Tab-separated table of C-alpha atoms in Angstrom:
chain	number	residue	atom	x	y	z
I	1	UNK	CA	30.573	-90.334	8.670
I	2	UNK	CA	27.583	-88.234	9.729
I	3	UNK	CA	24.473	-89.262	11.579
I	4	UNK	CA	20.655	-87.773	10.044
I	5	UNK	CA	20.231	-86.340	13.479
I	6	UNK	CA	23.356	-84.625	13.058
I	7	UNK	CA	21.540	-82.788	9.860
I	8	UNK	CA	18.006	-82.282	11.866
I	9	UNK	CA	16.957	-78.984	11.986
I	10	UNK	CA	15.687	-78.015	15.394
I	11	UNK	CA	12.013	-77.676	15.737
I	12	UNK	CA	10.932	-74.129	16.342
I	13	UNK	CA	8.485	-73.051	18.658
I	14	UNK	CA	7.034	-69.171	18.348
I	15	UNK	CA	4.388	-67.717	20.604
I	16	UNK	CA	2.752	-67.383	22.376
I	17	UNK	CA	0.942	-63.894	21.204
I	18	UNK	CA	0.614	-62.561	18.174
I	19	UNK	CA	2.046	-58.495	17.348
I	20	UNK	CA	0.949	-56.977	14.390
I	21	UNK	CA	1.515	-60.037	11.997
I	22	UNK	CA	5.045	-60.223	12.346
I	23	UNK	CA	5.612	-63.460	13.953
I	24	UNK	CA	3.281	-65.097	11.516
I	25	UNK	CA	5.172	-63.767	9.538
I	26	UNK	CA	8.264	-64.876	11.124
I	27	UNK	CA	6.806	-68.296	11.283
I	28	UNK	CA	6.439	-68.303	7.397
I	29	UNK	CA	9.834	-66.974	6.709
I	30	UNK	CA	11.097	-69.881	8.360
I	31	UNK	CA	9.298	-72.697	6.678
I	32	UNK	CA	10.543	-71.093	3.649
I	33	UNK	CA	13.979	-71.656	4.516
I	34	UNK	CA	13.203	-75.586	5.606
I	35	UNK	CA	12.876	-75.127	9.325
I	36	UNK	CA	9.917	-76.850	11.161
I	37	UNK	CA	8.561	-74.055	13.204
I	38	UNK	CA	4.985	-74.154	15.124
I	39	UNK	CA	3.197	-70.811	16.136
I	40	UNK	CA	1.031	-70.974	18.948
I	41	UNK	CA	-0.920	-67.888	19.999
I	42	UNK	CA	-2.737	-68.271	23.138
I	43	UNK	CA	-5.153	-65.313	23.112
I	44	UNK	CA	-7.194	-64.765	20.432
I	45	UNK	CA	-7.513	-61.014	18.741
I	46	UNK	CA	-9.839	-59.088	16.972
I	47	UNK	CA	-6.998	-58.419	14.368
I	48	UNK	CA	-7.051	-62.143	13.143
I	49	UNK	CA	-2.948	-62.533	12.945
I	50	UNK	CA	-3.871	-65.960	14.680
I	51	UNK	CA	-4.534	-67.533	10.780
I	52	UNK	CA	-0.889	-68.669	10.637
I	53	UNK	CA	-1.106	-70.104	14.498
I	54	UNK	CA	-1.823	-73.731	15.274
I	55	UNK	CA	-5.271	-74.493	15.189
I	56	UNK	CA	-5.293	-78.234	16.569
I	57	UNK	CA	-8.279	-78.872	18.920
I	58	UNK	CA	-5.822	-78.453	21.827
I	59	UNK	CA	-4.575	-75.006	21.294
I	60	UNK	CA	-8.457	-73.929	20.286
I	61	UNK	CA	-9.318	-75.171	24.051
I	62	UNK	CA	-6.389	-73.485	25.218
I	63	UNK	CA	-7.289	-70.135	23.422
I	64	UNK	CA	-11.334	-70.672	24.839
I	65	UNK	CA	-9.630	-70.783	28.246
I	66	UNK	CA	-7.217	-68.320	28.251
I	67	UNK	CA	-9.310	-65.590	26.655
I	68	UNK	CA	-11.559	-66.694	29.470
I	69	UNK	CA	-9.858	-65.542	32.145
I	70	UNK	CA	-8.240	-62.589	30.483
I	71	UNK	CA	-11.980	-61.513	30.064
I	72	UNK	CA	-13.268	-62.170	33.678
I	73	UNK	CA	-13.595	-59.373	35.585
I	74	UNK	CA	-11.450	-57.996	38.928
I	75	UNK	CA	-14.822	-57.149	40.223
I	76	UNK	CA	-15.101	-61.080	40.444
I	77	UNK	CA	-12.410	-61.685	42.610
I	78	UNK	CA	-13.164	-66.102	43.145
I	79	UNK	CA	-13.337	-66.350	39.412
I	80	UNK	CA	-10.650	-64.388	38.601
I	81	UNK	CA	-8.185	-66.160	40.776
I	82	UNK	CA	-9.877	-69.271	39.888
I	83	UNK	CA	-8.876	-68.264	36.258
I	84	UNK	CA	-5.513	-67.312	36.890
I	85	UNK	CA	-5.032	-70.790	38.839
I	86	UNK	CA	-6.840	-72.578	35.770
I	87	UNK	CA	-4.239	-70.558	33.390
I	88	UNK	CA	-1.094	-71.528	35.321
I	89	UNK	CA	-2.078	-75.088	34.851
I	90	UNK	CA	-2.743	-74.667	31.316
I	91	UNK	CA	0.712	-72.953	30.835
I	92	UNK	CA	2.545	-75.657	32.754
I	93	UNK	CA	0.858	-78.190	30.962
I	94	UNK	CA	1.897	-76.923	27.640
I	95	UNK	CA	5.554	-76.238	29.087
I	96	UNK	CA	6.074	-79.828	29.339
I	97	UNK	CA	4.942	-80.742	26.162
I	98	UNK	CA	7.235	-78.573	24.758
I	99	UNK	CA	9.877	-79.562	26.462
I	100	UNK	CA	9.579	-82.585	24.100
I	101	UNK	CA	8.637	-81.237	21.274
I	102	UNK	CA	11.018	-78.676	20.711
I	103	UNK	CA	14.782	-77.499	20.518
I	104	UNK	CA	14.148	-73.525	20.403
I	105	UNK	CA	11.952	-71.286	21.708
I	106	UNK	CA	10.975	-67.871	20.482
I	107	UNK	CA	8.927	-65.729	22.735
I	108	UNK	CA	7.295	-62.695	21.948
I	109	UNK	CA	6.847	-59.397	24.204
I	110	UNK	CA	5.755	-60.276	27.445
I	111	UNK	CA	4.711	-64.055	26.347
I	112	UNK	CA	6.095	-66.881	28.094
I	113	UNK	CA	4.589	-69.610	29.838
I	114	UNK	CA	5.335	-69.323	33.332
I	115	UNK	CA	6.254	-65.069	32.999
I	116	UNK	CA	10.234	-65.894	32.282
I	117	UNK	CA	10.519	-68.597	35.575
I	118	UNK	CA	10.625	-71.681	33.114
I	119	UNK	CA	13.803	-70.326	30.764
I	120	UNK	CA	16.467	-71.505	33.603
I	121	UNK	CA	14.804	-75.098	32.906
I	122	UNK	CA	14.721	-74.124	28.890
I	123	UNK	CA	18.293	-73.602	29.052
I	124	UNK	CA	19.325	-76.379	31.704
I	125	UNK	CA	17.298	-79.015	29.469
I	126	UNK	CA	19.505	-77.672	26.547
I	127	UNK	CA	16.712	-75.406	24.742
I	128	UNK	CA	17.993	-72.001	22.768
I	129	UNK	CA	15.787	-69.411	23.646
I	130	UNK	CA	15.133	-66.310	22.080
I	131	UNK	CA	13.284	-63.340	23.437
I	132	UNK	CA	11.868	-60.663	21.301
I	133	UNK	CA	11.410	-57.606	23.851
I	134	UNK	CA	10.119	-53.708	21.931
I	135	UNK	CA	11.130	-50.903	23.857
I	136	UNK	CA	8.959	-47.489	23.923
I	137	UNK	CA	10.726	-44.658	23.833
């Protein structure tokens, strides 16, 4: 006899920017096929993709903060370190709750939330992750 949590779907988590549509895309492809998948985009863009991204009043403050500091200055040295301390936080913050919330991970280029440190504790926790790298040639 099976258990319902053998049957669970894992919950998805894509982010955490936005390329071109495609993992908004992505994300809707996989609610199609019954998977409970969130999108988070951190940064917003002047492209809009971020319509199919979680817009809970967390990840809104998270976006106000992290477009922020991507938009302070290097001719502001304090506030951009104080930024990129700020940031950090914000990233480790939202690392733990995914830890809970969450059984895979699907990062797009150059998007993770500590820059690639946290997927040894992804994978020692038991997360699949899944990193979507483009190559220029």
């Amino acid at each position: 006899m099976t258990t319902p949590t053998e049957h669970r779907r894992p919950r998805i988590l894509i982010g955490l920017k936005e390329i071109a549509g495609y993992y908004g895309q992505l994300t809707d492809g996989l609610r199609e096929l019954g998977y409970p998948v969130t999108f988070w985009q951190l940064v917003t863009t002047a492209n809009r993709y971020e319509a199919e991204a979680s817009t809970s009043w967390m990840m809104r403050g998270v976006q106000r903060i992290c477009s922020w500091r991507r938009d302070i200055p290097w001719s502001r040295p304090v506030m951009k370190l104080l930024g990129i301390a700020l940031g950090t936080l914000v990233h480790f913050v939202l690392l733990v709750i995914a830890l809970f919330r969450f059984d895979v991970f699907i990062f797009s280029y150059d998007s993770a939330f500590l820059g690639g440190w946290e997927f040894p504790i992804l994978r020692w926790c038991g997360k699949r992750v899944i990193c979507a790298y483009r190559d220029w040639e």
